[in-house]
Amino acid sequence: MALKEPRTELDTRYGEPQAVATPWAEAEGLLAEAELFWLSTVRPEGRPHVTPLLAVWADGALYFCTGEAERKALNLARNPEVVLTTGVNALHGGCDLVIEGTAVRVTDEPRLTALATLWEAKYGAEWHFDVRDGGFAGGHGVALVFEVAPRTAFGFGKAPYSQTRWRF
């Protein structure tokens, strides 16, 4: 699949004079390497719900999984709009990333099998999944798998301070 290069914008209101826009290729590398992400969903009454989780970056999208009865899955059934964040928990250095998009359930068995392989390669044998019933089968039943292709993304550089927006 050919991926569209996003439009990159540096917002000079939120950075130092010497700041430059972070290249999307650099952001993709950070997404691929990040071990922990924070998923924000919306509860039925409209309050936010934020939870940490593991995710993999592949083919221009982030993928995560969750149990069907977990709060995040219940929220996604009502409202699939999400924000995923990752970064460095430090004031200086690194780049924090924010990905906005729509969570779409993945049920295609060959795609799930490929994702399960990526999960184990990234997180180790502890995160081995078999594919069954349209999801990842593990020790706690079947986990639903979701894809989030970025609609808009932000990068917050911290050496020097900068804010980059990517529009897809």
mmCIF file of C-alpha atoms in Angstrom:
data_model
loop_
_atom_site.group_PDB
_atom_site.id
_atom_site.type_symbol
_atom_site.label_atom_id
_atom_site.label_comp_id
_atom_site.label_asym_id
_atom_site.label_seq_id
_atom_site.Cartn_x
_atom_site.Cartn_y
_atom_site.Cartn_z
ATOM 1 C CA MET A 1 0.000 0.000 0.000
ATOM 2 C CA ALA A 2 1.392 3.405 -0.985
ATOM 3 C CA LEU A 3 1.296 5.763 1.981
ATOM 4 C CA LYS A 4 0.551 9.426 1.461
ATOM 5 C CA GLU A 5 3.147 11.815 2.838
ATOM 6 C CA PRO A 6 1.457 14.223 5.274
ATOM 7 C CA ARG A 7 1.502 17.994 5.026
ATOM 8 C CA THR A 8 4.011 19.159 7.661
ATOM 9 C CA GLU A 9 3.609 22.482 9.483
ATOM 10 C CA LEU A 10 5.794 24.070 12.165
ATOM 11 C CA ASP A 11 3.740 26.171 14.596
ATOM 12 C CA THR A 12 6.179 28.943 15.512
ATOM 13 C CA ARG A 13 3.902 30.192 18.329
ATOM 14 C CA TYR A 14 4.974 27.230 20.494
ATOM 15 C CA GLY A 15 8.663 26.853 19.881
ATOM 16 C CA GLU A 16 12.046 28.431 20.146
ATOM 17 C CA PRO A 17 13.307 30.666 17.327
ATOM 18 C CA GLN A 18 15.787 28.018 16.098
ATOM 19 C CA ALA A 19 13.129 25.251 15.999
ATOM 20 C CA VAL A 20 12.483 23.347 12.794
ATOM 21 C CA ALA A 21 9.642 20.990 11.904
ATOM 22 C CA THR A 22 10.205 17.367 12.836
ATOM 23 C CA PRO A 23 10.270 15.231 9.657
ATOM 24 C CA TRP A 24 7.451 12.666 9.480
ATOM 25 C CA ALA A 25 10.000 9.904 8.864
ATOM 26 C CA GLU A 26 11.567 10.707 12.247
ATOM 27 C CA ALA A 27 8.144 10.601 13.931
ATOM 28 C CA GLU A 28 7.431 7.227 12.299
ATOM 29 C CA GLY A 29 10.679 5.877 13.715
ATOM 30 C CA LEU A 30 9.686 7.054 17.192
ATOM 31 C CA LEU A 31 6.237 5.439 16.826
ATOM 32 C CA ALA A 32 7.819 2.158 15.756
ATOM 33 C CA GLU A 33 10.260 2.155 18.694
ATOM 34 C CA ALA A 34 7.897 3.338 21.441
ATOM 35 C CA GLU A 35 7.011 0.625 23.947
ATOM 36 C CA LEU A 36 4.152 2.338 25.764
ATOM 37 C CA PHE A 37 1.257 4.418 24.465
ATOM 38 C CA TRP A 38 -1.669 6.161 26.146
ATOM 39 C CA LEU A 39 -5.102 5.673 24.556
ATOM 40 C CA SER A 40 -7.825 8.288 25.089
ATOM 41 C CA THR A 41 -11.436 7.309 24.380
ATOM 42 C CA VAL A 42 -14.800 8.816 25.321
ATOM 43 C CA ARG A 43 -17.106 7.239 27.916
ATOM 44 C CA PRO A 44 -20.852 6.989 27.138
ATOM 45 C CA GLU A 45 -21.635 10.081 29.258
ATOM 46 C CA GLY A 46 -18.903 12.070 27.476
ATOM 47 C CA ARG A 47 -16.122 11.935 30.071
ATOM 48 C CA PRO A 48 -12.632 11.021 28.831
ATOM 49 C CA HIS A 49 -11.042 7.660 29.560
ATOM 50 C CA VAL A 50 -7.244 7.290 29.322
ATOM 51 C CA THR A 51 -5.314 4.058 29.695
ATOM 52 C CA PRO A 52 -1.777 2.848 28.922
ATOM 53 C CA LEU A 53 -1.311 0.060 26.400
ATOM 54 C CA LEU A 54 1.079 -1.552 23.950
ATOM 55 C CA ALA A 55 0.869 -0.782 20.242
ATOM 56 C CA VAL A 56 2.730 -1.488 17.032
ATOM 57 C CA TRP A 57 3.304 0.869 14.100
ATOM 58 C CA ALA A 58 2.918 -0.827 10.712
ATOM 59 C CA ASP A 59 2.005 0.328 7.224
ATOM 60 C CA GLY A 60 1.184 3.868 8.288
ATOM 61 C CA ALA A 61 -1.046 3.042 11.265
ATOM 62 C CA LEU A 62 -0.931 2.207 14.963
ATOM 63 C CA TYR A 63 -2.455 -1.087 16.116
ATOM 64 C CA PHE A 64 -3.575 -1.971 19.634
ATOM 65 C CA CYS A 65 -5.687 -4.674 21.233
ATOM 66 C CA THR A 66 -8.137 -4.864 24.114
ATOM 67 C CA GLY A 67 -10.561 -7.292 25.658
ATOM 68 C CA GLU A 68 -14.132 -7.039 24.395
ATOM 69 C CA ALA A 69 -15.505 -6.248 27.878
ATOM 70 C CA GLU A 70 -12.838 -3.651 28.798
ATOM 71 C CA ARG A 71 -13.876 -0.007 29.186
ATOM 72 C CA LYS A 72 -11.884 1.088 26.122
ATOM 73 C CA ALA A 73 -13.617 -1.493 23.896
ATOM 74 C CA LEU A 74 -17.030 -0.484 25.229
ATOM 75 C CA ASN A 75 -16.190 3.170 24.567
ATOM 76 C CA LEU A 76 -15.003 2.386 21.026
ATOM 77 C CA ALA A 77 -18.261 0.563 20.254
ATOM 78 C CA ARG A 78 -20.085 3.873 20.825
ATOM 79 C CA ASN A 79 -17.480 6.344 19.577
ATOM 80 C CA PRO A 80 -14.423 5.200 17.583
ATOM 81 C CA GLU A 81 -12.616 8.565 17.710
ATOM 82 C CA VAL A 82 -9.361 8.241 19.673
ATOM 83 C CA VAL A 83 -6.096 9.909 20.562
ATOM 84 C CA LEU A 84 -2.917 7.867 21.089
ATOM 85 C CA THR A 85 0.102 9.491 22.697
ATOM 86 C CA THR A 86 3.662 8.434 23.407
ATOM 87 C CA GLY A 87 6.914 10.154 24.198
ATOM 88 C CA VAL A 88 9.582 10.817 26.769
ATOM 89 C CA ASN A 89 8.625 11.552 30.364
ATOM 90 C CA ALA A 90 11.162 14.351 30.676
ATOM 91 C CA LEU A 91 11.117 18.116 30.324
ATOM 92 C CA HIS A 92 14.218 18.343 28.142
ATOM 93 C CA GLY A 93 15.097 16.118 25.184
ATOM 94 C CA GLY A 94 13.081 13.798 23.023
ATOM 95 C CA CYS A 95 9.809 14.255 21.215
ATOM 96 C CA ASP A 96 6.267 13.589 22.404
ATOM 97 C CA LEU A 97 3.774 12.422 19.780
ATOM 98 C CA VAL A 98 -0.009 12.703 19.582
ATOM 99 C CA ILE A 99 -1.959 10.707 16.965
ATOM 100 C CA GLU A 100 -5.626 11.548 16.312
ATOM 101 C CA GLY A 101 -7.789 9.186 14.298
ATOM 102 C CA THR A 102 -10.593 6.651 14.136
ATOM 103 C CA ALA A 103 -10.164 3.170 15.625
ATOM 104 C CA VAL A 104 -11.244 0.536 13.095
ATOM 105 C CA ARG A 105 -11.537 -3.097 14.116
ATOM 106 C CA VAL A 106 -9.240 -5.540 12.285
ATOM 107 C CA THR A 107 -10.738 -9.005 11.687
ATOM 108 C CA ASP A 108 -8.928 -10.167 8.548
ATOM 109 C CA GLU A 109 -7.083 -13.354 9.559
ATOM 110 C CA PRO A 110 -3.956 -12.853 7.398
ATOM 111 C CA ARG A 111 -3.642 -9.265 8.662
ATOM 112 C CA LEU A 112 -4.120 -10.387 12.280
ATOM 113 C CA THR A 113 -1.486 -13.101 11.815
ATOM 114 C CA ALA A 114 0.995 -10.532 10.476
ATOM 115 C CA LEU A 115 0.224 -8.195 13.387
ATOM 116 C CA ALA A 116 0.634 -11.000 15.937
ATOM 117 C CA THR A 117 4.100 -11.640 14.482
ATOM 118 C CA LEU A 118 4.962 -7.937 14.797
ATOM 119 C CA TRP A 119 3.695 -7.873 18.400
ATOM 120 C CA GLU A 120 5.909 -10.762 19.427
ATOM 121 C CA ALA A 121 8.920 -9.363 17.561
ATOM 122 C CA LYS A 122 8.544 -6.044 19.357
ATOM 123 C CA TYR A 123 7.496 -7.140 22.848
ATOM 124 C CA GLY A 124 8.875 -10.686 23.122
ATOM 125 C CA ALA A 125 7.437 -14.177 23.608
ATOM 126 C CA GLU A 126 5.437 -12.981 26.607
ATOM 127 C CA TRP A 127 3.192 -11.221 24.058
ATOM 128 C CA HIS A 128 2.650 -14.180 21.714
ATOM 129 C CA PHE A 129 -0.852 -14.278 20.260
ATOM 130 C CA ASP A 130 -2.672 -16.906 18.243
ATOM 131 C CA VAL A 131 -5.355 -15.674 15.860
ATOM 132 C CA ARG A 132 -8.865 -16.921 16.539
ATOM 133 C CA ASP A 133 -12.429 -15.634 16.275
ATOM 134 C CA GLY A 134 -11.430 -12.365 14.596
ATOM 135 C CA GLY A 135 -8.860 -11.324 17.186
ATOM 136 C CA PHE A 136 -5.831 -12.244 19.275
ATOM 137 C CA ALA A 137 -6.295 -15.313 21.453
ATOM 138 C CA GLY A 138 -4.311 -15.335 24.656
ATOM 139 C CA GLY A 139 -4.585 -16.251 28.305
ATOM 140 C CA HIS A 140 -7.635 -14.052 28.902
ATOM 141 C CA GLY A 141 -9.849 -14.914 25.919
ATOM 142 C CA VAL A 142 -9.929 -13.109 22.591
ATOM 143 C CA ALA A 143 -8.702 -9.520 22.351
ATOM 144 C CA LEU A 144 -10.141 -7.206 19.713
ATOM 145 C CA VAL A 145 -7.525 -5.566 17.484
ATOM 146 C CA PHE A 146 -7.894 -1.987 16.253
ATOM 147 C CA GLU A 147 -6.120 0.093 13.615
ATOM 148 C CA VAL A 148 -5.721 3.855 13.915
ATOM 149 C CA ALA A 149 -4.476 5.602 10.788
ATOM 150 C CA PRO A 150 -3.460 9.168 11.663
ATOM 151 C CA ARG A 151 -5.820 11.907 10.541
ATOM 152 C CA THR A 152 -3.775 14.566 12.325
ATOM 153 C CA ALA A 153 -0.613 14.126 14.366
ATOM 154 C CA PHE A 154 1.462 16.432 16.528
ATOM 155 C CA GLY A 155 5.105 16.298 17.547
ATOM 156 C CA PHE A 156 6.328 18.258 20.550
ATOM 157 C CA GLY A 157 10.101 18.555 20.368
ATOM 158 C CA LYS A 158 12.005 19.392 23.548
ATOM 159 C CA ALA A 159 15.504 20.183 22.303
ATOM 160 C CA PRO A 160 14.834 22.806 21.065
ATOM 161 C CA TYR A 161 11.145 23.232 21.920
ATOM 162 C CA SER A 162 8.962 22.934 18.841
ATOM 163 C CA GLN A 163 5.480 21.940 17.738
ATOM 164 C CA THR A 164 4.979 20.155 14.427
ATOM 165 C CA ARG A 165 1.576 19.260 12.974
ATOM 166 C CA TRP A 166 1.110 16.631 10.303
ATOM 167 C CA ARG A 167 -2.152 16.546 8.332
ATOM 168 C CA PHE A 168 -3.003 13.438 6.334
#
